[in-house]
Amino acid sequence: MQDHVKIKQICKFFGDNKALDDININIKKGEFFTLLGPSGCGKTTLLRILAGFYQQEEGNLFFEDSHMNNIPAHKRNIGMVFQNYAIFPHLTVFENVAYGLKARKIKKDEIKVKVTEALDMVELSHLKDRQPSQLSGGQQQRVALARAIVIHPGLLLMDEPLSNLDAKLRVKMREDIRNLQKSLNITTIYVTHDQEEALAVSDRIAVMSEGKVQQIGKPHEIYLSPVNKFVANFIGTTNFLDAEIEIIDSDKHATVFVEGAALKTKLFESAYGKGIYSIRPEQIKIKETGDANSALVEGEIVDATFLGESVVYKIRFTSGTLISAHEHSIRYNMLRKIGDLVKVDLNPEEAVIFDESGEEVLNEHKNTSLKETV
Amino acid sequence: MSTRTQVLKKPFNLRLDFWHFVIIAAFILIGFFLIYPLFNIFINSFWQDGKASLENYQEFFSRKYYYSALINSFIVSTSATFFACVLGIPVAYAMSRFNIPFKGVFHILIILTLLSPPFIGAYSWILMLGNNGFITNFLANIGIEIPSIYGLHGMIWVFTLQFYPHIYLYVSGALKTIDVSLEEASSSLGVSGFARIRKVTLPLIFPTVSTGALMVFMASFADFGTPMLIGQGEKVLPILAYDQFISEMGSNPAMASTLSMILLSVTTAVLLFQRHIMNRKTYTMSSLRPPKVIKLSPVKRTLATLMVMGIVTLSIIPQATVITTSFLKTNGPVFVGGFSLDSYREVLYKVPKAIQNTFTYASVAIVIMVIAGLLLSYVVVRRKSKITSFLDALIMIPYVIPGTVLGISLIIAFNKPPIELTGTWVILVIAYVVRKLPYTMRSSTAILHQIDKSVEEASISLGVPPMKTFFKTTAVLMIPGVLSGAILSWVTTINELSSTIVLYYGATATITVSIYSEVFTSNFGTAAALASMLSLATIISLIIIMIISGKKEISV
């Protein structure tokens, strides 16, 4: 598929502070691409460079084959949806949506048709004569969405559009946005700090931190095979355990010692010494104490939180380390009690082992093969 | 697909946009009409007989004639500030915490008091308590002698009643943002009633009181008309500066400049002192639970109402007196009994030009202030940088410049070629814009802070270029704020005396100047008619502000 947006080596400074550091991203036509990261990671800065509200100090930006660096914001044909809606408070709903069309000198009757169509898409046609102050937050954001798509923008940019809405509305709106984006096949770049939202709507996600792209991948890729400790920690929840790595043969098979258990794994490259063992709560298997496998770690249940479909257990190992593990709650007699002694299978097949700094993945795991599907 | 991957080191051209020109133009105009004249009098004050010296300053501090004016100014201003607090704080407390009837009416009357020119108040008190005042005469007839209104105590009386609204307005604002749980916490710890007010409420509103007090001090210190009418021999600094400048015995611009510099140093020092206190004692309060209005028992309610009503009535009496006087039959200074419109007829016949001038100049000034307020507040708020912060500070300088000083500085700067503006209407408009723009700026920046920045970005991304975007979105949304500020500037412009009296020249006389000269020639009827016209214009303007801003309250 053709690349629609090409971000090449872009750097942005605010004073001495490097807000964006050598960003390289290619976004495909029709793709729903999300910039995900904690606040201050540079995701909004990057979005504003795409929109033309900021200028990068270094690097190039291309839309298809056009070089965009010197194209001012109002000539970029971008639809933008803002966190705080940015509805024109002095115009009616209809006038808000018609605003961009008027700027394009489109005929009046044509404007009416297009605005009506756009308002239908966001299910707001019945409110077209309202003043924005009479609308709820969710309705205002729909107006903003209609206003952005009615001009048939080359690119749709969304800056945390749902963060001011309540939880239930957020889920409904994100589904609506996703469906609308698919049916219009419009290249969309979406900024959020909410990893669940990002996983739910995106074709691909760029996880950002401290002005750098940490990982670009499909939602399941960044969840199942994070490339570094930051991504593993930011997406979902995980347990980090101290590990000691010993190579056992020339084929990079290794033994990893975690909490006294000797776990077998295969490394990409020879490595030994300290490492970080990352295992997600749902990848951990809880076994009975009778199990004599030497790869299991003994522990005690110290806390249990019942969530309906699953139970989150906090388990304390004999070393004092705490981990959390999920178990599906299917039957009464499967529920464990606080104080129960258990053995824990740390599941090295699915675990990701990082080097001591947390920057690099050392081992091949069950989901390593995913990477080649990109 | 392959693309160029080289990194452009300088990918952008620095382009000057419209706002850069606004900033440059603002600096040039401020430099020309504010900084240059002030610098001029600064230099002038060190100049005697063609050479630089400290002689003027030495003379000022060695001759009682001069330094006693400074002492008088201090006595009057500090006493007026103190008494204004004594009146203003209780009124504000009662109005915002208790269920007093007719609050709206009281509020409007208080604002009206503030906006009417102080010298009209002074003149009106002369009508009542002067040597031939009707109260004086009435009391004399029944055998009671009262001290004359003339003198320092008269000025203090007039300034207190005129300027306590500053305290009232600031304190009411502060009382609304106090978190009531602080006071409740105090009560639960056993401190309540007046002790609570003294130990919790007053310290919390102290910074705001000090801002209001600063306003009172500045206004009393800089006022020209009141001491001129009511001082009678007791001189204060602005009068002295004016005398030195426009003396029949041959003017002394060097001494006038020196006096101006001393006036400016005092106002600046007081401002800095107040800022210093503010920085040390400011508490940020997020009003989680703003205080509720307390329902008083009937007796207490009556007492509180009487207190507020008494003070408000006392301060509005001058207005009422002036308006009544304007309808009295007069023959020169003598009231001959009965009502008539003679005074108005005479005014229209005698000084039609002054009336026309006042409204023309103020209207030209308001147009300039609306445009300047719109553009400059945008630059200051949305293009925040060291340069625009400096610009903001420069625009606010006139707050500390007494009108007389500004007038003198403008004349000295522009009374000779190449730029000769003295005696033209242009110099009056310049003075008005420079002095009153801060009002417009304040309300313009306030409304701009409430307008969402991304509204403009939304418009730009929809294809509307930045300049057009500004006029289609932000400018439209700013209009109510800019206009209500500009109208306030307009109101204070038509009531302006202290710089006009220095700058006017025969044909450019305004209503305030005419009132002043009518009072001096004891034509009280015509003076009252002119003053009533100003009051009417002020009231209408206030109503317009309230309609525009859609609020019941006005912040001055």
XYZ file of C-alpha atoms in Angstrom, chain B:
556
model
C 8.949 4.520 -3.154
C 12.105 6.413 -2.488
C 12.242 9.922 -1.158
C 14.945 12.369 -0.368
C 16.224 11.723 3.080
C 18.669 14.523 3.561
C 18.030 16.634 6.603
C 17.303 20.241 5.850
C 19.286 22.237 8.354
C 17.308 25.423 7.930
C 14.083 24.325 6.383
C 12.111 27.508 7.042
C 12.281 31.154 6.149
C 11.553 33.583 8.937
C 8.553 35.478 7.699
C 7.216 38.650 9.269
C 3.503 38.422 9.785
C 0.857 41.002 10.584
C 1.387 40.659 14.347
C 5.049 41.561 14.091
C 3.981 44.831 12.511
C 1.483 45.398 15.309
C 4.262 44.932 17.859
C 6.648 47.240 15.996
C 3.981 49.918 15.526
C 3.018 49.695 19.205
C 6.609 50.194 20.319
C 7.071 53.168 18.012
C 3.862 54.870 19.173
C 4.492 54.218 22.860
C 8.073 55.370 22.493
C 6.943 58.518 20.795
C 3.940 59.512 22.896
C 4.866 58.140 26.299
C 8.553 57.354 26.756
C 9.929 60.332 24.868
C 7.786 62.930 26.727
C 8.572 61.344 30.100
C 12.260 61.206 29.297
C 12.017 64.812 28.255
C 10.696 66.059 31.600
C 13.222 63.850 33.350
C 16.046 65.677 31.509
C 14.277 68.997 31.949
C 14.125 68.607 35.700
C 17.935 68.594 35.835
C 18.261 71.646 33.643
C 18.575 75.136 34.993
C 19.734 78.235 33.073
C 21.160 76.161 30.251
C 23.216 73.753 32.302
C 22.707 70.497 34.160
C 22.221 70.816 37.900
C 20.373 69.501 40.904
C 19.275 73.022 41.734
C 15.574 72.350 41.125
C 15.547 69.407 43.480
C 17.539 71.331 46.082
C 15.083 74.153 45.855
C 12.158 71.801 46.199
C 13.428 70.258 49.408
C 14.661 73.484 50.948
C 11.650 75.730 50.402
C 8.611 75.135 52.527
C 6.335 76.414 49.741
C 7.320 73.366 47.696
C 7.858 70.556 50.166
C 4.772 71.375 52.213
C 2.747 70.502 49.099
C 4.327 67.058 49.136
C 3.470 66.707 52.823
C -0.080 67.883 52.177
C -0.443 65.394 49.318
C 0.681 62.597 51.616
C -1.647 63.636 54.442
C -4.630 63.877 52.123
C -3.965 60.664 50.207
C -3.149 58.430 53.170
C -6.091 59.729 55.220
C -8.474 59.310 52.273
C -7.127 55.787 51.715
C -7.615 54.908 55.381
C -11.163 56.275 55.565
C -12.065 54.685 52.224
C -11.111 51.320 53.748
C -13.172 52.101 56.824
C -16.222 52.727 54.617
C -15.531 50.261 51.820
C -14.795 47.059 53.717
C -17.980 46.979 55.855
C -20.137 47.886 52.863
C -18.538 45.140 50.792
C -18.891 42.611 53.608
C -22.533 43.462 54.243
C -23.389 43.502 50.543
C -21.808 40.146 49.782
C -22.681 38.212 52.943
C -26.036 39.512 54.158
C -29.521 39.570 52.692
C -29.731 43.299 52.187
C -32.571 44.571 49.999
C -32.017 46.638 46.828
C -28.474 45.348 46.382
C -28.571 46.022 42.631
C -29.519 49.653 43.150
C -26.816 50.199 45.780
C -24.253 48.559 43.524
C -25.068 50.816 40.569
C -25.034 53.920 42.760
C -21.627 53.007 44.147
C -20.198 52.544 40.656
C -21.803 55.783 39.530
C -20.067 57.545 42.412
C -16.743 56.176 41.319
C -17.145 57.147 37.692
C -18.280 60.718 38.167
C -15.375 63.142 38.197
C -14.150 63.939 41.717
C -14.142 67.680 41.165
C -17.903 67.580 40.593
C -18.156 65.976 44.006
C -15.984 68.733 45.416
C -18.022 71.407 43.728
C -21.206 69.873 44.982
C -19.970 69.785 48.569
C -19.119 73.467 48.164
C -22.724 74.056 47.119
C -23.795 72.367 50.335
C -21.106 73.165 52.862
C -19.241 76.092 51.270
C -19.200 79.594 52.695
C -22.544 80.239 51.018
C -23.646 76.577 50.941
C -27.300 75.835 51.571
C -26.581 73.536 54.490
C -24.178 76.069 55.943
C -26.778 78.819 55.563
C -29.546 76.648 56.920
C -27.539 75.753 60.008
C -26.375 79.351 60.446
C -30.014 80.465 60.437
C -30.789 78.189 63.350
C -27.624 79.290 65.085
C -25.209 76.425 64.417
C -21.739 77.250 63.148
C -19.971 74.481 61.283
C -16.359 74.476 60.128
C -15.781 75.358 56.510
C -15.412 72.587 53.932
C -12.362 74.330 52.484
C -8.943 72.920 53.291
C -7.213 69.592 53.615
C -10.054 67.999 55.624
C -12.447 68.926 52.800
C -10.266 67.131 50.279
C -10.074 64.076 52.521
C -13.880 64.118 52.890
C -14.448 64.346 49.148
C -11.827 61.749 48.205
C -13.076 59.291 50.819
C -16.656 59.447 49.573
C -15.506 59.453 45.972
C -13.019 56.589 46.034
C -14.274 54.113 48.667
C -15.987 52.267 45.770
C -12.518 51.028 44.736
C -12.232 49.248 48.080
C -15.824 48.049 47.847
C -15.352 46.556 44.382
C -12.062 44.789 45.119
C -13.145 43.455 48.481
C -16.512 42.194 47.193
C -14.617 40.299 44.523
C -12.280 38.767 47.072
C -15.051 37.850 49.499
C -16.735 35.849 46.760
C -13.709 33.627 46.281
C -13.032 32.822 49.922
C -13.612 29.173 50.611
C -16.270 29.201 53.294
C -14.822 26.105 54.951
C -11.868 28.213 56.149
C -14.271 30.370 58.110
C -16.187 27.327 59.307
C -12.951 25.730 60.433
C -12.227 28.873 62.397
C -15.642 28.775 64.068
C -15.230 25.109 64.929
C -11.947 26.003 66.625
C -13.839 28.443 68.798
C -13.035 31.676 66.982
C -16.192 33.286 65.650
C -18.000 36.556 65.182
C -15.841 39.647 64.887
C -12.773 37.752 66.095
C -13.162 35.427 63.135
C -13.451 38.321 60.710
C -10.334 39.851 62.210
C -8.273 36.673 62.390
C -9.333 34.797 59.243
C -11.354 36.857 56.811
C -9.392 40.097 56.920
C -5.954 38.501 56.508
C -7.287 36.490 53.567
C -8.603 39.557 51.767
C -5.667 41.729 52.779
C -3.877 41.555 49.407
C -7.049 42.628 47.639
C -7.638 45.436 50.101
C -4.119 46.627 49.419
C -4.815 46.711 45.673
C -7.977 48.730 46.281
C -6.083 50.997 48.674
C -3.453 51.543 46.012
C -6.166 52.675 43.599
C -7.559 55.103 46.184
C -4.131 56.467 46.999
C -3.199 56.944 43.356
C -6.479 58.621 42.509
C -6.342 60.997 45.512
C -2.677 61.733 44.991
C -3.076 62.592 41.322
C -6.399 64.428 41.383
C -6.282 67.997 40.245
C -9.832 69.368 40.290
C -10.758 68.688 43.905
C -7.790 70.421 45.590
C -8.099 73.259 43.091
C -11.716 73.913 44.095
C -11.656 73.018 47.739
C -8.009 73.527 48.718
C -8.090 77.295 48.962
C -4.493 78.061 49.772
C -3.594 74.546 50.898
C -1.544 73.337 47.957
C -0.932 69.748 46.906
C 1.614 68.530 44.374
C -0.490 68.387 41.179
C -1.694 71.940 41.805
C 1.837 73.142 42.390
C 3.060 71.502 39.180
C 0.191 73.083 37.267
C 0.847 76.491 38.820
C 4.515 76.342 37.963
C 3.698 75.377 34.431
C 0.896 77.809 33.639
C 1.719 80.670 35.914
C 0.707 84.186 35.093
C 3.973 85.296 36.631
C 5.898 83.560 33.842
C 5.947 79.810 33.720
C 8.752 77.690 35.049
C 8.823 74.474 32.995
C 11.998 73.241 34.692
C 10.403 73.394 38.137
C 7.175 71.941 36.723
C 9.234 69.047 35.350
C 10.918 68.566 38.706
C 7.547 68.467 40.450
C 6.298 66.021 37.840
C 9.273 63.766 38.466
C 8.635 63.887 42.207
C 4.962 63.036 41.647
C 5.962 60.140 39.414
C 8.565 58.857 41.868
C 6.008 58.795 44.657
C 3.326 56.972 42.651
C 5.892 54.489 41.353
C 7.314 53.893 44.814
C 3.833 53.342 46.249
C 3.009 50.931 43.431
C 6.206 48.945 44.001
C 5.605 48.907 47.749
C 2.112 47.529 47.229
C 3.410 44.874 44.797
C 6.010 43.913 47.378
C 3.337 43.374 50.018
C 1.186 41.472 47.547
C 3.979 39.066 46.665
C 4.571 38.245 50.288
C 0.996 37.887 51.360
C -0.940 36.467 48.471
C -2.873 33.284 49.057
C -4.252 31.374 46.145
C -7.687 30.140 46.929
C -9.702 27.845 44.800
C -13.164 28.577 45.992
C -14.530 25.111 46.468
C -17.504 26.311 48.396
C -18.146 30.020 47.920
C -19.858 31.626 50.897
C -23.611 31.739 51.042
C -25.635 34.856 51.783
C -26.612 34.835 55.438
C -30.222 35.613 56.329
C -30.070 38.121 59.174
C -32.670 38.646 61.842
C -34.988 41.608 61.060
C -33.237 43.945 63.513
C -29.733 43.124 62.329
C -30.901 43.257 58.731
C -32.312 46.726 59.242
C -29.112 47.891 60.894
C -26.924 46.502 58.094
C -29.200 48.034 55.477
C -29.124 51.405 57.207
C -25.339 51.301 57.341
C -25.029 50.556 53.620
C -27.785 52.985 52.721
C -26.214 55.739 54.825
C -22.823 55.460 53.179
C -24.218 55.069 49.661
C -26.559 58.012 50.132
C -23.814 60.211 51.500
C -21.637 59.420 48.492
C -24.371 59.938 45.932
C -25.629 63.216 47.437
C -23.217 65.290 45.314
C -24.709 63.828 42.147
C -28.219 64.492 43.335
C -27.308 68.013 44.383
C -25.744 68.761 41.028
C -28.715 67.457 39.098
C -31.163 69.365 41.289
C -29.102 72.531 41.032
C -29.087 72.285 37.262
C -32.864 72.741 37.254
C -32.899 75.705 39.642
C -33.531 79.227 38.475
C -30.354 81.243 38.784
C -29.081 84.660 38.208
C -25.323 84.298 38.057
C -24.198 82.834 41.359
C -27.505 83.585 43.036
C -30.331 81.089 43.117
C -33.532 83.044 42.767
C -35.982 80.280 43.619
C -38.172 78.040 41.476
C -37.287 75.555 38.743
C -36.381 76.179 35.134
C -34.329 74.928 32.211
C -32.494 78.236 32.003
C -29.154 76.730 32.929
C -29.383 74.226 30.097
C -30.430 76.934 27.643
C -27.520 79.059 28.727
C -25.068 76.187 28.439
C -26.201 75.383 24.914
C -25.808 79.009 24.019
C -22.545 79.636 25.824
C -20.441 76.514 25.367
C -21.917 74.373 22.583
C -18.416 73.836 21.281
C -17.229 72.322 24.556
C -20.058 69.802 24.532
C -19.309 68.919 20.956
C -15.588 68.693 21.699
C -16.017 66.332 24.641
C -18.025 63.826 22.695
C -15.997 64.144 19.495
C -12.634 63.683 21.172
C -13.879 60.846 23.352
C -15.357 59.137 20.301
C -12.150 59.421 18.300
C -10.300 58.090 21.322
C -12.691 55.156 21.769
C -12.263 54.098 18.132
C -8.497 54.102 18.530
C -8.756 52.278 21.854
C -11.026 49.556 20.464
C -8.612 48.843 17.629
C -5.547 49.079 19.855
C -7.192 47.012 22.615
C -8.154 44.277 20.160
C -4.742 44.004 18.532
C -2.487 44.679 21.512
C -4.252 42.354 23.918
C -3.976 39.608 21.290
C -0.269 40.224 20.931
C 0.250 40.310 24.679
C -1.758 37.168 25.441
C -1.282 34.962 22.399
C 2.196 35.946 21.309
C 3.659 35.782 24.760
C 7.372 36.506 24.774
C 9.796 38.714 26.641
C 9.186 41.441 24.071
C 5.405 41.399 24.365
C 5.561 41.208 28.177
C 7.677 44.338 28.062
C 5.103 45.915 25.761
C 2.383 45.004 28.253
C 4.341 46.658 31.054
C 4.797 49.809 28.969
C 1.087 50.022 28.193
C 0.314 49.863 31.911
C 2.734 52.690 32.853
C 0.025 55.376 32.554
C -1.631 53.826 35.611
C 1.012 55.568 37.721
C 1.173 58.813 35.759
C -0.939 61.618 37.187
C -2.920 63.362 34.438
C -1.238 66.675 35.127
C 2.179 65.100 34.662
C 1.195 63.485 31.377
C -0.226 66.774 30.155
C 2.902 68.723 31.060
C 5.165 66.099 29.487
C 3.200 66.081 26.227
C 3.302 69.873 25.956
C 7.016 70.078 26.617
C 7.646 67.338 24.048
C 5.426 68.615 21.258
C 5.380 72.401 21.558
C 7.974 73.074 18.890
C 8.651 72.021 15.316
C 9.045 69.502 13.747
C 6.059 68.157 15.638
C 3.933 70.903 17.009
C 0.774 69.524 18.546
C 0.216 71.949 21.409
C -3.171 73.603 21.160
C -4.592 71.060 18.715
C -7.282 68.508 19.475
C -4.825 65.787 18.457
C -2.774 66.210 21.604
C -5.918 65.787 23.743
C -6.859 62.581 21.954
C -3.303 61.305 22.387
C -3.454 62.043 26.107
C -6.837 60.294 26.423
C -5.707 57.191 24.566
C -2.450 56.927 26.511
C -4.167 57.431 29.872
C -7.285 55.335 29.367
C -6.063 52.479 27.180
C -5.170 50.374 30.248
C -8.913 50.018 31.036
C -9.602 48.666 27.553
C -6.535 46.454 27.681
C -7.545 44.943 30.983
C -10.970 43.816 29.911
C -9.700 42.762 26.467
C -7.015 40.506 27.880
C -9.485 39.144 30.436
C -11.906 38.005 27.750
C -9.097 36.693 25.558
C -7.975 34.386 28.362
C -11.430 32.840 28.276
C -11.406 32.205 24.522
C -10.173 28.795 23.544
C -6.945 28.976 21.557
C -7.790 25.956 19.462
C -10.830 27.721 17.993
C -8.393 29.594 15.789
C -6.466 26.465 14.951
C -9.703 24.759 13.987
C -10.478 27.610 11.619
C -6.983 27.575 10.112
C -7.047 23.835 9.574
C -10.372 24.282 7.785
C -8.565 26.404 5.220
C -8.979 29.977 6.443
C -5.668 31.915 6.508
C -4.479 33.129 9.946
C -5.343 36.815 9.547
C -8.804 36.132 8.220
C -9.219 33.518 10.944
C -8.480 36.117 13.599
C -11.179 38.457 12.334
C -13.713 35.661 11.771
C -13.256 33.938 15.129
C -11.263 35.460 17.985
C -11.976 39.100 17.105
C -15.724 38.440 16.980
C -15.596 36.624 20.303
C -13.524 39.403 21.877
C -15.878 42.221 20.947
C -17.978 42.220 24.150
C -14.873 42.402 26.357
C -13.123 45.005 24.245
C -16.239 47.145 23.972
C -17.110 47.120 27.646
C -13.530 48.076 28.444
C -13.543 50.773 25.791
C -16.811 52.224 27.041
C -15.323 52.373 30.497
C -12.361 54.196 28.971
C -14.868 56.456 27.233
C -16.669 57.254 30.475
C -13.452 58.191 32.217
C -12.408 60.188 29.153
C -15.463 62.442 29.075
C -14.984 63.012 32.806
C -11.255 63.732 32.480
C -9.955 67.034 33.812
C -6.392 66.816 35.041
C -4.579 66.449 31.737
C -7.198 68.352 29.731
C -6.764 71.416 31.915
C -3.071 71.484 30.988
C -3.518 70.635 27.311
C -6.662 72.518 26.208
C -6.450 75.755 24.362
C -9.500 78.001 23.918
C -11.201 76.299 21.036
C -10.446 72.804 22.312
C -12.066 73.268 25.726
C -14.204 70.359 26.890
C -17.194 70.049 29.215
C -15.025 69.363 32.253
C -12.875 72.410 31.565
C -16.029 74.518 31.123
C -17.488 73.244 34.390
C -14.243 74.109 36.080
C -14.203 77.684 34.742
C -17.941 78.146 35.386
C -17.423 77.106 39.005
C -14.524 79.513 39.304
C -16.670 82.335 38.015
C -19.440 81.194 40.380
C -21.909 80.298 37.627
C -23.172 77.344 39.624
C -26.286 76.784 37.530
C -24.510 76.340 34.232
C -21.775 74.263 35.854
C -24.458 71.984 37.281
C -26.183 71.672 33.922
C -22.913 70.623 32.284
C -22.122 68.196 35.096
C -25.594 66.674 34.800
C -24.990 66.088 31.110
C -21.843 64.157 31.987
C -23.730 62.150 34.605
C -26.419 61.264 32.101
C -23.826 60.190 29.537
C -22.108 58.117 32.229
C -25.318 56.373 33.263
C -26.217 55.578 29.657
C -22.734 54.190 29.062
C -22.984 51.980 32.156
C -26.290 50.592 30.951
C -24.717 49.847 27.566
C -21.830 48.026 29.237
C -24.257 45.914 31.234
C -26.223 45.030 28.122
C -23.099 44.155 26.142
C -21.446 42.056 28.799
C -24.749 40.464 29.774
C -23.778 40.821 33.396
C -25.442 42.532 36.275
C -22.180 43.613 37.710
C -19.467 45.859 36.420
C -15.879 45.553 37.375
C -14.181 48.888 37.106
